[in-house]
CSV table of C-alpha atoms in Angstrom, one decimal:
chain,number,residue,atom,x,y,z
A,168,UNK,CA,0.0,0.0,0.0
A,169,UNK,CA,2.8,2.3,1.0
A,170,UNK,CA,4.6,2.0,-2.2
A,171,UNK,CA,1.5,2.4,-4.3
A,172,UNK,CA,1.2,5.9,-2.4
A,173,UNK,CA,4.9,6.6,-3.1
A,174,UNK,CA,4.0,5.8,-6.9
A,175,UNK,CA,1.2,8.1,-7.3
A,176,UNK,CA,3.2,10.5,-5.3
A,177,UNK,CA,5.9,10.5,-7.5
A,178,UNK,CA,3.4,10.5,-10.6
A,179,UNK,CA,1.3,13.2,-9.8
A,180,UNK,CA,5.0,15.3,-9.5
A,181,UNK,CA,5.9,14.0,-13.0
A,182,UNK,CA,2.5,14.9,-14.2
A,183,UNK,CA,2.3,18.3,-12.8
A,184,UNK,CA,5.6,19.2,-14.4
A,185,UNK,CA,4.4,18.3,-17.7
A,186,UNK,CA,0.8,19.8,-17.3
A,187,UNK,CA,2.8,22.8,-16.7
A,188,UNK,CA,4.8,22.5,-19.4
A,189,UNK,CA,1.6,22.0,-21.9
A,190,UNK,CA,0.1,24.9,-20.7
A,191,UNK,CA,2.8,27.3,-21.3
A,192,UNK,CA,2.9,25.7,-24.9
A,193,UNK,CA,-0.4,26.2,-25.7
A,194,UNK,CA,0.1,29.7,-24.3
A,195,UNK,CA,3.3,30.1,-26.8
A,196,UNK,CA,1.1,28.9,-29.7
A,197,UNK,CA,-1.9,31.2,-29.3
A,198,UNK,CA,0.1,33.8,-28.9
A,199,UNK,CA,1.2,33.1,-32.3
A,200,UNK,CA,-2.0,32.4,-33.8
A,201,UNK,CA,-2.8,36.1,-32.4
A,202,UNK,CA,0.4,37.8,-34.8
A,203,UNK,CA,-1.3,39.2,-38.0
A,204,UNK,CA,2.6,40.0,-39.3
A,205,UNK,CA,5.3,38.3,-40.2
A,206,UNK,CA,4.1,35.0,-39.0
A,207,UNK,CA,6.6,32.3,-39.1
A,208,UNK,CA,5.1,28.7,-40.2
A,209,UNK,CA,8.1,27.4,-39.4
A,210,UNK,CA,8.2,28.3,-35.8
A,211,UNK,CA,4.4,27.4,-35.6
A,212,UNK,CA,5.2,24.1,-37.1
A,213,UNK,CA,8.3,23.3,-34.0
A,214,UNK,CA,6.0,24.6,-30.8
A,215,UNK,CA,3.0,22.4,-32.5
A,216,UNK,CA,5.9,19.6,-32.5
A,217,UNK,CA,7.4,20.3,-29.0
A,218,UNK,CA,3.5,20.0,-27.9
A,219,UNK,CA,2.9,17.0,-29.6
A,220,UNK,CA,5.8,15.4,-27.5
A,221,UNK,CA,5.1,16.8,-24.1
A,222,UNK,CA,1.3,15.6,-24.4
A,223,UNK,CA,2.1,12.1,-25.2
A,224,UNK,CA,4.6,11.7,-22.3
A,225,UNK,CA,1.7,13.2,-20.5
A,226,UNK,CA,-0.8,10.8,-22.0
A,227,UNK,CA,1.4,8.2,-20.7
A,228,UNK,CA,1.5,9.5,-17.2
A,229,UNK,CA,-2.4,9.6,-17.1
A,230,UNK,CA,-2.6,6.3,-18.4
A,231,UNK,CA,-0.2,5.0,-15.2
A,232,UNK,CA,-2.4,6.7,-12.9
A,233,UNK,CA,-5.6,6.0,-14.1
A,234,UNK,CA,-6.1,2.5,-12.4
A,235,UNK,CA,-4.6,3.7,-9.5
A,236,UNK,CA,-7.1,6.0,-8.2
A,237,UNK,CA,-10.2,5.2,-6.1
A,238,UNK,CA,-13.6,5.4,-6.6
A,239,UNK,CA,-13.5,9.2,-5.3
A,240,UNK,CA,-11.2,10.7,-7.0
A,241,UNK,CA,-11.4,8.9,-10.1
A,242,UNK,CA,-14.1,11.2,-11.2
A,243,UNK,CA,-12.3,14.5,-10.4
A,244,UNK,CA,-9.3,13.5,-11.7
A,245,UNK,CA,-10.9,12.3,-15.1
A,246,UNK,CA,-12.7,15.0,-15.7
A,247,UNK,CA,-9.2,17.3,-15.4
A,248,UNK,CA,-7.8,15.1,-17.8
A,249,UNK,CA,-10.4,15.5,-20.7
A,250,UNK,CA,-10.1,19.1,-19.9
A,251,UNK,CA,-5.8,18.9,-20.7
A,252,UNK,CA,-7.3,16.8,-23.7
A,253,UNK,CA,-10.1,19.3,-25.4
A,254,UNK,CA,-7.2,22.1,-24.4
A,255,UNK,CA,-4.8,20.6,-26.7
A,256,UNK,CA,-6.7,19.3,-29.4
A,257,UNK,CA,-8.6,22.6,-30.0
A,258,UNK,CA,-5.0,24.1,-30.2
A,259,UNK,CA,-3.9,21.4,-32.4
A,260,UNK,CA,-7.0,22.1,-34.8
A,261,UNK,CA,-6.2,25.8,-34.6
A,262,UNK,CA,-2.6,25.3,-35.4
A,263,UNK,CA,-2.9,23.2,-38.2
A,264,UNK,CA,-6.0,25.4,-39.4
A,265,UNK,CA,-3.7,28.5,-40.2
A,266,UNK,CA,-0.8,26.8,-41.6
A,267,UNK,CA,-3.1,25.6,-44.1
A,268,UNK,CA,-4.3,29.3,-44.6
A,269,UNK,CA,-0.9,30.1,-44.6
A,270,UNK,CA,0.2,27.7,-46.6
A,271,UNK,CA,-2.4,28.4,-49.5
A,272,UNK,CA,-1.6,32.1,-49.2
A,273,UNK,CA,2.3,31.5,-49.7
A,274,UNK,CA,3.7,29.5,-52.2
A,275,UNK,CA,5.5,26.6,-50.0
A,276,UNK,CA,7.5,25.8,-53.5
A,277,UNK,CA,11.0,27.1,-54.1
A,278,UNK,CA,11.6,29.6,-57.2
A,279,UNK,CA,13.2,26.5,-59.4
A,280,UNK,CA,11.1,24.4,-59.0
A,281,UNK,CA,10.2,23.9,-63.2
A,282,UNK,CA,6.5,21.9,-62.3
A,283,UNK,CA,3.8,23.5,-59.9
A,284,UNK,CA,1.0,21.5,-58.2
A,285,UNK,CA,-1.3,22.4,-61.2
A,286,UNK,CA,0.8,20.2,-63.4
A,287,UNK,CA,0.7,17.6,-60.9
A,288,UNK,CA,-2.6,17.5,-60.7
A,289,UNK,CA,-3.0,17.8,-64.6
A,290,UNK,CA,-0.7,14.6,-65.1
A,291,UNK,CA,-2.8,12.6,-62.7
A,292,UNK,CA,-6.4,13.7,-62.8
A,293,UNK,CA,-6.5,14.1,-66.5
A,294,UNK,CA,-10.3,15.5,-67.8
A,295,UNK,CA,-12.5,12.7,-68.5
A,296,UNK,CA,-15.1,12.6,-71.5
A,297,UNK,CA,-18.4,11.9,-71.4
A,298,UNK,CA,-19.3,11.7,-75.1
A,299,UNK,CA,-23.1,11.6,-74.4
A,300,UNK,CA,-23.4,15.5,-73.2
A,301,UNK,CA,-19.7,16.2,-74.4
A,302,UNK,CA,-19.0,17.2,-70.6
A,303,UNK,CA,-15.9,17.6,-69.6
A,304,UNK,CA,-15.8,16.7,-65.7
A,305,UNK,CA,-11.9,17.8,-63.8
A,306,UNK,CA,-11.3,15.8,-60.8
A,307,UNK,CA,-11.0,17.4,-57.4
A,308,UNK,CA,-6.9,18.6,-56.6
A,309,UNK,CA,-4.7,16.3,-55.2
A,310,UNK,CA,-3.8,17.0,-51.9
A,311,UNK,CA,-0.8,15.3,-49.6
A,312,UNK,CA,-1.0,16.0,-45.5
A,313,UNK,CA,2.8,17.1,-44.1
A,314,UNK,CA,4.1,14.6,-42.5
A,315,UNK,CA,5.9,15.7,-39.1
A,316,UNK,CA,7.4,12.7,-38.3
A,317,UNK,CA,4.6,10.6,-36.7
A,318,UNK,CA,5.4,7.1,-37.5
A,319,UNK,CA,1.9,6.3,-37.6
A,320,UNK,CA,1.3,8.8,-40.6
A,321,UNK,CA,4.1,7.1,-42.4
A,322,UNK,CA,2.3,4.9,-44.2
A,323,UNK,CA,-0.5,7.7,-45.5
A,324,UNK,CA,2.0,10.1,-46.3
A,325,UNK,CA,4.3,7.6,-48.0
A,326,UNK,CA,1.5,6.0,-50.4
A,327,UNK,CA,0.4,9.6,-51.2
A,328,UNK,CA,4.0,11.4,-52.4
A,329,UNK,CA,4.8,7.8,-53.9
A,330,UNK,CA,2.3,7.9,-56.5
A,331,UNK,CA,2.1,11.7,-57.2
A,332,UNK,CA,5.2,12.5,-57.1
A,333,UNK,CA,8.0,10.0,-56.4
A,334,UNK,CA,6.7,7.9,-59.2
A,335,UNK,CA,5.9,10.9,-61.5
A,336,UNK,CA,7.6,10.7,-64.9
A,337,UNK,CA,7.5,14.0,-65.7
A,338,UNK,CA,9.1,15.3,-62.5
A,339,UNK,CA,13.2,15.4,-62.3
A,340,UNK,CA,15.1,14.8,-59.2
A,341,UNK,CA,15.3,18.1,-58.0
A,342,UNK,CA,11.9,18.8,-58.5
A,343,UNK,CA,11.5,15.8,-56.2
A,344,UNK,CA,13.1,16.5,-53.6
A,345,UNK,CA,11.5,20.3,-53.3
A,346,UNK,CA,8.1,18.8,-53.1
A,347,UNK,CA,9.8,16.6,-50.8
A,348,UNK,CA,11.3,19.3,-48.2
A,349,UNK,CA,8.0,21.3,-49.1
A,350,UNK,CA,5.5,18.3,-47.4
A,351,UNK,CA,7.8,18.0,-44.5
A,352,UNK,CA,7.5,19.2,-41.3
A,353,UNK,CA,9.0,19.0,-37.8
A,354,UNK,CA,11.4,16.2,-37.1
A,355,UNK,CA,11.1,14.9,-40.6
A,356,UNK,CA,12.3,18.1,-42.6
A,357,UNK,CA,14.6,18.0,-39.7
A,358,UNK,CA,16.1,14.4,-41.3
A,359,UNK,CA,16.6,15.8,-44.1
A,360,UNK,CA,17.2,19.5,-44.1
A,361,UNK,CA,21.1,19.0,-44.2
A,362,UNK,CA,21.0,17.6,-47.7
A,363,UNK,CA,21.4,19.8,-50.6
A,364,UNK,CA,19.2,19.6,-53.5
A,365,UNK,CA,20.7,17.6,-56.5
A,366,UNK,CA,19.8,14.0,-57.9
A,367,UNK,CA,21.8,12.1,-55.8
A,368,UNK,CA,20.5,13.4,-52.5
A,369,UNK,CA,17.2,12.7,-53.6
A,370,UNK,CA,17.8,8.8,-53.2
A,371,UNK,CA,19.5,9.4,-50.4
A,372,UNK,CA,17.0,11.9,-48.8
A,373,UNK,CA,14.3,9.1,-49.4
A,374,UNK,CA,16.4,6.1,-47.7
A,375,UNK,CA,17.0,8.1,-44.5
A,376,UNK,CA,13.4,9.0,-44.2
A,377,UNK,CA,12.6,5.2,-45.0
A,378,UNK,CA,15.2,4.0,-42.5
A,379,UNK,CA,14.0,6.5,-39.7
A,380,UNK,CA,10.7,6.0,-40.4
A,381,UNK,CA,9.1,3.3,-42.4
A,382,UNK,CA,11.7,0.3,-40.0
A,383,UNK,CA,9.0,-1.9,-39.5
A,384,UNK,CA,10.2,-3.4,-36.0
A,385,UNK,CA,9.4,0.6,-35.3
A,386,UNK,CA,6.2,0.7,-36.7
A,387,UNK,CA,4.7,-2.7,-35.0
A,388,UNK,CA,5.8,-1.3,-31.6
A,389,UNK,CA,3.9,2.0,-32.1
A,390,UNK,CA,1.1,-0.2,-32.9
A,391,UNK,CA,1.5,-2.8,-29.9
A,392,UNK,CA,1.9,0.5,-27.7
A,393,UNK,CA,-1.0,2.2,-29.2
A,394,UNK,CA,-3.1,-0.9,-27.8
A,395,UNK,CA,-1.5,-1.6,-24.5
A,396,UNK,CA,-2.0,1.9,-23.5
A,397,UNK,CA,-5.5,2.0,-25.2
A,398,UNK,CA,-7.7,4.2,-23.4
A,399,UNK,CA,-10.4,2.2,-21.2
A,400,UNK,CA,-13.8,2.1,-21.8
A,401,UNK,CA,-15.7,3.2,-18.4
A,402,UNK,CA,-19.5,2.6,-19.3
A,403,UNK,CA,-20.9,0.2,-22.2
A,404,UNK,CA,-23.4,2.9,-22.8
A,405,UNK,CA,-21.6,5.0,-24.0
A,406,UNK,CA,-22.3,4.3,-27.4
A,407,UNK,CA,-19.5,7.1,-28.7
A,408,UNK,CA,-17.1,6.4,-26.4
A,409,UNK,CA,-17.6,1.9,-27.5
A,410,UNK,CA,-17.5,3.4,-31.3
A,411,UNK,CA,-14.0,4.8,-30.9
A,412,UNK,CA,-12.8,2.4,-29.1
A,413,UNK,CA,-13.8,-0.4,-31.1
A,414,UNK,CA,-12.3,1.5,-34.4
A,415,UNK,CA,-9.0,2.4,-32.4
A,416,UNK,CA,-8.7,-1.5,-31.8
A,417,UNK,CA,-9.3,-2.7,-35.1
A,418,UNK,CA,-7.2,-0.3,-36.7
A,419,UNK,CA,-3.8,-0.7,-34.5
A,420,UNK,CA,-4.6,-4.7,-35.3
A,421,UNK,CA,-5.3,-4.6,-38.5
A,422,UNK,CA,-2.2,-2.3,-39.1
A,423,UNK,CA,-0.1,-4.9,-37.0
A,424,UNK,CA,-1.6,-7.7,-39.9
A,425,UNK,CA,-0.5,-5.4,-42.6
A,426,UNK,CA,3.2,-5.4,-41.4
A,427,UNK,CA,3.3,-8.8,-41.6
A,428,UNK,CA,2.8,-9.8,-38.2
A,429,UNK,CA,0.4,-12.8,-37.2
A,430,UNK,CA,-1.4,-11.4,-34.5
A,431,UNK,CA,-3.2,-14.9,-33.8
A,432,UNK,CA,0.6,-16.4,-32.1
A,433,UNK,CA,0.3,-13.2,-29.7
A,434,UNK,CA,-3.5,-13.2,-29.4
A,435,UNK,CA,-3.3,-14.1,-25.5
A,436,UNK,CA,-1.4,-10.5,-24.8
A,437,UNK,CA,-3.7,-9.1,-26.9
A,438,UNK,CA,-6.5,-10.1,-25.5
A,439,UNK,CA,-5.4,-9.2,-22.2
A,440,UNK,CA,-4.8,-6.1,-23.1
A,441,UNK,CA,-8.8,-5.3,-24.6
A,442,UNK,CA,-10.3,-7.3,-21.6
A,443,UNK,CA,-8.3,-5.1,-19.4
A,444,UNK,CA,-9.8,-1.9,-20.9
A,445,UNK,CA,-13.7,-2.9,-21.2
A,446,UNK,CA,-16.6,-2.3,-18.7
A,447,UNK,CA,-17.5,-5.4,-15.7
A,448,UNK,CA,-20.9,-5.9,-18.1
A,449,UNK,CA,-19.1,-6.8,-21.3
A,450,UNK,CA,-16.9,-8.9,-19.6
A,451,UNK,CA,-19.6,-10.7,-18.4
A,452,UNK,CA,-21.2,-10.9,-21.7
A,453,UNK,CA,-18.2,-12.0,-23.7
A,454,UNK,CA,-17.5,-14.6,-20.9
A,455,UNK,CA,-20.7,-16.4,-20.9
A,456,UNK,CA,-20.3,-16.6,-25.0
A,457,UNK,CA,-16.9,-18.4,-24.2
A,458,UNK,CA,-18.1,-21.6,-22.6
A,459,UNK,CA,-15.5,-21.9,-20.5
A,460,UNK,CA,-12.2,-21.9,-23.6
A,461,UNK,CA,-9.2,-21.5,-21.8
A,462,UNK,CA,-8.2,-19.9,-24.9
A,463,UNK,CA,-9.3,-16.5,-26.6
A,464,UNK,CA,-9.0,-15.7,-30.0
A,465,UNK,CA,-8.1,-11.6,-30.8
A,466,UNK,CA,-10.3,-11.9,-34.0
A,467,UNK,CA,-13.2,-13.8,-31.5
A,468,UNK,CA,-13.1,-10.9,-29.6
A,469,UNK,CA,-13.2,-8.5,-31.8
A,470,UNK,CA,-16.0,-9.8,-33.6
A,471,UNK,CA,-17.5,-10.1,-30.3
A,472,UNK,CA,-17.2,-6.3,-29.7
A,473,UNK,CA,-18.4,-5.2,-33.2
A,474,UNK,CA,-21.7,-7.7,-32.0
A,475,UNK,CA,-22.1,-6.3,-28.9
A,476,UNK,CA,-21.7,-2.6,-30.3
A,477,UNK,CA,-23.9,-3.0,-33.4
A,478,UNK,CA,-26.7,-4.4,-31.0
A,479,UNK,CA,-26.3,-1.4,-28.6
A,480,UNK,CA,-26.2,1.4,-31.6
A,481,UNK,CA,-29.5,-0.3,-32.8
A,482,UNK,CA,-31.0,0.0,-29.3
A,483,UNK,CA,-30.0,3.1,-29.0
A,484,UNK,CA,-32.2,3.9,-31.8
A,485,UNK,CA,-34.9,2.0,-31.0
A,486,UNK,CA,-35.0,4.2,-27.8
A,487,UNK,CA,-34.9,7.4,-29.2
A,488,UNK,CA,-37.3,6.8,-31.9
A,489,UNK,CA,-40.1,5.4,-29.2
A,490,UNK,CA,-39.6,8.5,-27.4
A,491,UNK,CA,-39.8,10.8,-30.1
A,492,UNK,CA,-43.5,8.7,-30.8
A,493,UNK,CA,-44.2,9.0,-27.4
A,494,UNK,CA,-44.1,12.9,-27.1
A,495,UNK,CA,-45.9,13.4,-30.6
A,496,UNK,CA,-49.2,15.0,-30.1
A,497,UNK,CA,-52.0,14.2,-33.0
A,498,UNK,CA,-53.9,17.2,-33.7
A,499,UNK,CA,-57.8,16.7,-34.7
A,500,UNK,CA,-58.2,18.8,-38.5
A,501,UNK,CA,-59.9,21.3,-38.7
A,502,UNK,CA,-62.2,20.3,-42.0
A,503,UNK,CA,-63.5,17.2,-38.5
């Protein structure tokens, strides 16, 4: 018992510290959203990093301390931490907002580069004929996300450049790697920003990013971290709450399967892991479904959880359409 005190003790200082320290980053940011000069993307672009990092290791602390708390001050304390949460994705969102303005203002693209997005977009979303009207129909822009060194956007970011630029015929090296530098941000342009801009350094440029990023023993262990620190699900009722939880699930395993790893020889840590984070009343439900295995399949469960939530969403609607009938008044015509 003592050393469980000492623990959250010595937590709740760690966590303070780094409350602090995502406070007075959110304050450096809006202060910078506030500038209507001379507004550097740049230094938006490393606070909005430096944040990024300080609220994960906070994320992390929460996470420690969550099942440590009692029944009375679980409540207080959760609420503070979905207030730390809506504080920084709101400044996230407003961050990420006025780059984008400011990126659409100001040309991100260096003076040589020889082909602008237009062509880009040209080359790949060619018009298309429609000989019956002889309408002429232009696809929607292309449009790539910066990637800021989140190994979990890798893959998105990757896929994207690959086939509209990396892969573009029409584009030289050099052109390359200036769209390259151009959708970088953070501790990716920082990979790369020593290089100088010529064919070779392209290549090379491209294999550092892979080797930093795209390392697959990296990208499982984001994954298996992403669902051992999963957020818990405190009520089944919840139906928003059960919907993002379920999708956060199945996306961190079905990314695992994609990087080749067989998630059925470590279904038993997996499932651990889920059971860990549901509500006493699913438990209860997916235990009386089990029959007494010894053994639980990851894929069982998660088919078990998609049941449980499509049944509750359809309840849910049930419920709200019977009271909506119930409060609806007929009124007699007035031709009766």
């Amino acid at each position: 018992m003592s050393e469980d005190k000492d623990r959250v003790a010595c937590l709740k200082r760690k966590r303070s510290i780094l409350r602090t320290a995502v406070t007075n980053t959110v304050t450096k940011l809006e202060r910078e959203l506030l500038e209507t000069e001379h507004i550097d993307v740049d230094k938006l672009e490393e606070i909005l990093e430096i944040l990024v990092t300080k609220f994960e290791s906070l994320k992390c602390i929460d996470n420690e301390l969550e099942p440590l708390f009692g029944e009375i001050e679980f409540e207080e304390e959760y609420t503070k931490t979905e207030e730390y949460n809506d504080k920084v994705t709101l400044t996230k969102f407003r961050v990420n907002k006025r780059i984008r303005e400011l990126n659409k203002n100001v040309s991100n693209f260096p003076a040589n580069v020889s082909h602008d997005v237009e062509k880009i977009n040209q080359v790949y979303q060619p018009n298309i004929n429609i000989e019956e009207n002889s309408v002429r129909i232009k696809l929607p822009k292309l449009c790539i996300l910066k990637f800021y060194g989140d190994v979990n956007q890798w893959l998105n970011f990757w896929n994207s450049f690959e086939s509209a630029i990396h892969k573009n015929v029409h584009l030289n090296k050099v052109d390359k790697f200036n769209y390259l530098k151009s959708y970088l941000g953070g501790t990716a342009l920082s990979t790369v920003d020593g290089f100088s801009i010529s064919d070779s350094t392209y290549d090379a440029a491209i294999n550092l990013l892979k080797e930093r990023f795209a390392r697959e023993d990296l990208l499982i262990q984001t994954h298996m971290s992403n669902i051992l620190n999963i957020k818990a699900l405190k009520h089944s009722n919840d139906i928003n709450a059960f919907r993002k939880f379920y999708d956060k699930v199945s996306m961190e395993l079905r990314s695992l399967e994609c990087l080749g790893l067989c998630i059925e020889n470590i279904s038993s840590v997996l499932c651990t892991t889920i059971l860990k984070a549901l509500p006493q009343d699913i438990l209860i439900e997916f235990n009386q479904l089990q029959n007494e295995k010894s053994y639980t399949n990851v894929n069982d469960l998660l088919n078990f959880l998609s049941l449980s939530l499509r049944s509750r969403e359809r309840a849910a609607l049930i419920s709200c359409d019977s009271s909506s009938r119930r409060f609806t008044t007929s009124y007699p015509s007035n031709n009766s």
